[in-house]
Backbone as a ProteinNet text record, in pm:
[ID]
protein_1_A
[PRIMARY]
MSTIPNHVLVQAKSRDFRPSVRIGKAGLSETVLEEIRQQLQSRDLVKIKVNKGLFEREQRREVWNYLAENTDSVLVLQRGNIGVLWRR
[TERTIARY]
-10453.7	-10383.5	-10247.9	-10160.6	-10024.6	-9939	-9835.6	-9740.5	-9684.1	-9695	-9635.7	-9487.5	-9398	-9248.9	-9228.6	-9152	-9116.7	-9087	-8996.5	-8959.8	-9046.2	-9155.7	-9262.4	-9349.3	-9390	-9448.8	-9383	-9244.6	-9183	-9191.9	-9177	-9179.1	-9328.3	-9443.1	-9589	-9593.1	-9541.3	-9559.3	-9489.9	-9364.6	-9299.8	-9368.9	-9343.6	-9416.8	-9361.9	-9237.2	-9161.3	-9222.2	-9299	-9354.2	-9497.1	-9495.8	-9616.9	-9714.2	-9850.3	-9943	-9917.6	-9949.7	-9920.4	-10051.6	-10170.1	-10291.7	-10393	-10463.3	-10584	-10704.7	-10803.2	-10945.3	-11032.9	-11072.1	-11136.7	-11298.6	-11369	-11515.7	-11554.7	-11497.5	-11540.9	-11562.1	-11499.4	-11496.2	-11428.1	-11468.3	-11417.8	-11452.5	-11355	-11390.1	-11298.8	-11328.2	-11239.3	-11095.3	-11108.8	-10988.7	-10881.4	-10940.2	-10856.1	-10785.7	-10884.6	-10844.4	-10735.9	-10736.3	-10638.5	-10498.7	-10515.3	-10381.4	-10314.8	-10411.5	-10340.3	-10287.9	-10349.6	-10292.7	-10145.2	-10151.5	-10035.9	-9928.7	-9952.3	-9833.6	-9798.3	-9890.5	-9838.2	-9758.3	-9786.3	-9661.6	-9540.8	-9528.2	-9391.2	-9324.7	-9402.7	-9353.6	-9418.6	-9358.8	-9425.1	-9545	-9529.2	-9631.1	-9679.2	-9815.3	-9885.5	-9963.6	-9939.4	-9996.8	-10133	-10245.4	-10371.4	-10432.1	-10474.9	-10536.9	-10669.2	-10778.5	-10915.6	-10953.7	-11016.8	-11037	-11134.6	-11116	-11191.5	-11342.7	-11412	-11560.4	-11639.5	-11564.6	-11590.4	-11649.8	-11595.5	-11663.9	-11642.4	-11763	-11765.2	-11676.6	-11642.3	-11542.8	-11574.1	-11679.7	-11725.8	-11705.2	-11730	-11736.4	-11592	-11496.1	-11346.6	-11296.1	-11325	-11289.4	-11332.4	-11444.9	-11494	-11429.9	-11388.4	-11317.3	-11174	-11106.3	-10974.6	-10973.7	-11068.5	-11108.4	-11120.8	-11207	-11250.6	-11116.5	-11047.4	-10911.3	-10818.6	-10785.1	-10712.6	-10751.4	-10889.4	-10932.3	-10919.5	-10961.5	-10968.5	-10844.1	-10749.2	-10598	-10508.3	-10558.1	-10470.1	-10358.2	-10385.9	-10310.1	-10328.1	-10267.4	-10274.8	-10291.1	-10391.3	-10390.7	-10299.3	-10184.8	-10073.3	-10111.5	-10176.1	-10189.8	-10317.1	-10382.2	-10522.4	-10525	-10513.7	-10503.1	-10593.7	-10713.6	-10781.3	-10814.2	-10772.6	-10808.8	-10704.4	-10595.9	-10484.6	-10484.6	-10452	-10428.9	-10315.7	-10235.6	-10121.8	-10156.2	-10117.4	-10144.3	-10022.4	-9993	-9878.1	-9901.3	-9796.5	-9825.1	-9786.3	-9852.2	-9840	-9742.4
1291	1384.3	1360.9	1458.7	1450.6	1402.5	1328.4	1314.9	1434.2	1496.5	1638.2	1609.8	1669.9	1639.8	1681.2	1636.2	1671.9	1812.3	1855.3	1999.4	2108	2064.4	2149.5	2158.6	2047.2	2028.8	2108.2	2103.9	2172.6	2314	2378.9	2517.1	2566.1	2475.3	2525.3	2543	2451.9	2457.8	2558.4	2614.4	2719.2	2848.9	2878.4	2995.2	3136.9	3113.6	3230.6	3267.9	3159.1	3169.4	3251	3374.2	3459.9	3436	3473	3462.8	3595.6	3535.9	3658.8	3697.4	3636.7	3648.8	3670	3750.1	3766.5	3764.5	3689.3	3688.5	3772.7	3905.5	3984.8	3955.3	4072.6	4067.4	4079.9	4104.5	4091.9	3949.6	3854.1	3715.4	3684.7	3554.5	3513.7	3592.6	3625.5	3700.4	3655.8	3676.3	3656.1	3733.8	3856.1	3923.4	3833.6	3791.7	3684.3	3573.5	3509.8	3381.8	3425	3559.8	3589.4	3617.4	3682	3708.6	3599.1	3462.6	3340.6	3274	3287.1	3242.1	3291.7	3430	3518.4	3461.9	3465.4	3435.6	3303.8	3204.5	3052.7	3046.3	3155.7	3145	3177.5	3272.4	3312.7	3246.1	3190.4	3095	2957.6	2875.4	2748.8	2716.9	2809.6	2805	2925.1	2928.6	3064.4	3026.4	3107.8	3112.5	3217.3	3148.8	3226.8	3242	3366.9	3368.5	3432.6	3360.7	3409.3	3486.5	3603.8	3674.1	3585.3	3585.8	3506.2	3559.7	3453.4	3489.6	3482.5	3499.3	3498.9	3379.7	3275.3	3119.3	3037.6	2956.4	2840.9	2745	2649.8	2557.4	2474.5	2417.6	2346.1	2414	2550.6	2637.1	2654.4	2662.8	2661.4	2558.9	2450.1	2311.5	2342.5	2361.8	2407	2489.4	2615.6	2712	2682.7	2610.3	2547.4	2460.9	2378.2	2294.8	2365.7	2455.3	2537.1	2619.7	2679.4	2766	2661.2	2532.5	2461.4	2409.5	2373.1	2344.5	2446.9	2576.1	2678.9	2733.4	2702.2	2757.5	2678.3	2533.4	2418.9	2414.6	2385.3	2375.5	2269.5	2239.1	2120.4	2191.4	2149.5	2199.9	2133.3	2196.5	2131.3	2134.7	2242.4	2252.6	2342.9	2294.3	2394.2	2354.5	2477.6	2494.3	2615.1	2585.9	2688.6	2792.8	2918	2994.3	3022.7	2945.1	2940.4	2825.9	2845.5	2742.7	2764.1	2669.2	2686.2	2593.3	2654.3	2615.1	2575.5	2478.1	2441.1	2421.9	2473.3	2471.1	2332.8	2277	2158.1	2132.5
1240.6	1315.5	1284.8	1275.9	1255.2	1380.3	1363.4	1491.1	1528.3	1644.5	1671.9	1722.4	1679.1	1722.6	1854.6	1949.7	2081.8	2109.8	2019.8	2031.9	2013.4	1927.3	1901.5	2042	2095.4	2218.9	2334.2	2346.1	2441.2	2424.3	2316.7	2282.7	2318.8	2276.1	2283.9	2441.5	2518.2	2667.5	2750.7	2686.5	2749.1	2796.3	2902.8	2946.9	2887.9	2833.4	2767.3	2620.3	2586	2442.2	2475.1	2426.8	2460.5	2358.9	2394.4	2278.1	2176.9	2042.8	1946.3	1893.9	1929.2	1867.1	1992	2009	2116.9	2037.9	2089.7	2050	2165	2125.9	2231.5	2210.6	2271.7	2267.6	2146.1	2029	1894	1863.7	1921.9	1886.4	1760.7	1719.3	1579.5	1466.3	1398.9	1263.2	1144.5	1036.7	937.2	947.8	1003.5	1044.5	1126.9	1239.3	1327.9	1250.4	1165.7	1083.5	1000.3	921.2	842.8	916.5	1018.4	1107.9	1142.6	1192.9	1233	1104.3	993.9	862	840.9	845.8	808.7	906.9	1023.9	1131.8	1114	1064.5	1051.7	927.2	825.7	707.6	767.1	873	890.4	1006.9	1088.3	1205.7	1210.1	1292.3	1294.6	1390.1	1508.4	1618.2	1640.6	1670.2	1700.1	1829.9	1935.5	2049.3	2067.6	2099.9	2086.6	2210.5	2277.8	2400.2	2368.9	2442.5	2424.9	2560	2548.4	2675.9	2756.2	2881.8	2983	2975.3	2979.6	2976.9	2832.1	2743.9	2606.2	2566.7	2590.8	2559.8	2679	2697.3	2801.5	2755.2	2851.4	2826.2	2701.6	2681.7	2575.1	2440.9	2433.7	2314.7	2290.1	2395	2355.9	2278.1	2317.2	2247.8	2111.4	2083.4	1937.2	1873.2	1936	1891.5	1847.8	1923.1	1883.4	1765.9	1754	1662.4	1523.2	1543.3	1414.7	1388.5	1464.1	1419.5	1341.4	1409.9	1337.9	1195.3	1186.9	1041.7	962.5	1001.6	908.6	867.9	926	917.4	870.4	837.6	773.6	889.9	1026.3	1115.8	1215.3	1312.9	1411.2	1544.4	1629	1765.7	1850	1882.7	1980.6	2117.3	2189.1	2310.4	2345.7	2436.1	2484.9	2617.1	2677.9	2827.3	2873.8	2922.2	2964.1	2829.7	2844.1	2742.2	2640.5	2641.3	2577.2	2465.1	2332.5	2253.4	2149.6	2116.4	2044.8	1917.2	1805.2	1660	1612.6	1520.3	1469.4	1315.2	1241.4	1093.2	1049.3	971.5	918	822.9
[MASK]
++++++++++++++++++++++++++++++++++++++++++++++++++++++++++++++++++++++++++++++++++++++++

């Protein structure tokens, strides 16, 4: 895993940094993955929100890891139904 710079962690934890991708009841799809990839090309961080009740706690961990692996990014923060990915 990459060493994550402090300024990236600070920005990821900021409440002013709003989610730019939402995973709804349709769940994970290639469309969602493509949207995350496109956003990571234009910005360093992407904040993702998963609708409550869509995944159990253990499943959410798997979802964040899956998204990081399939978008060539690093999971910076995972808190409840919010995750932040950082472009490598």
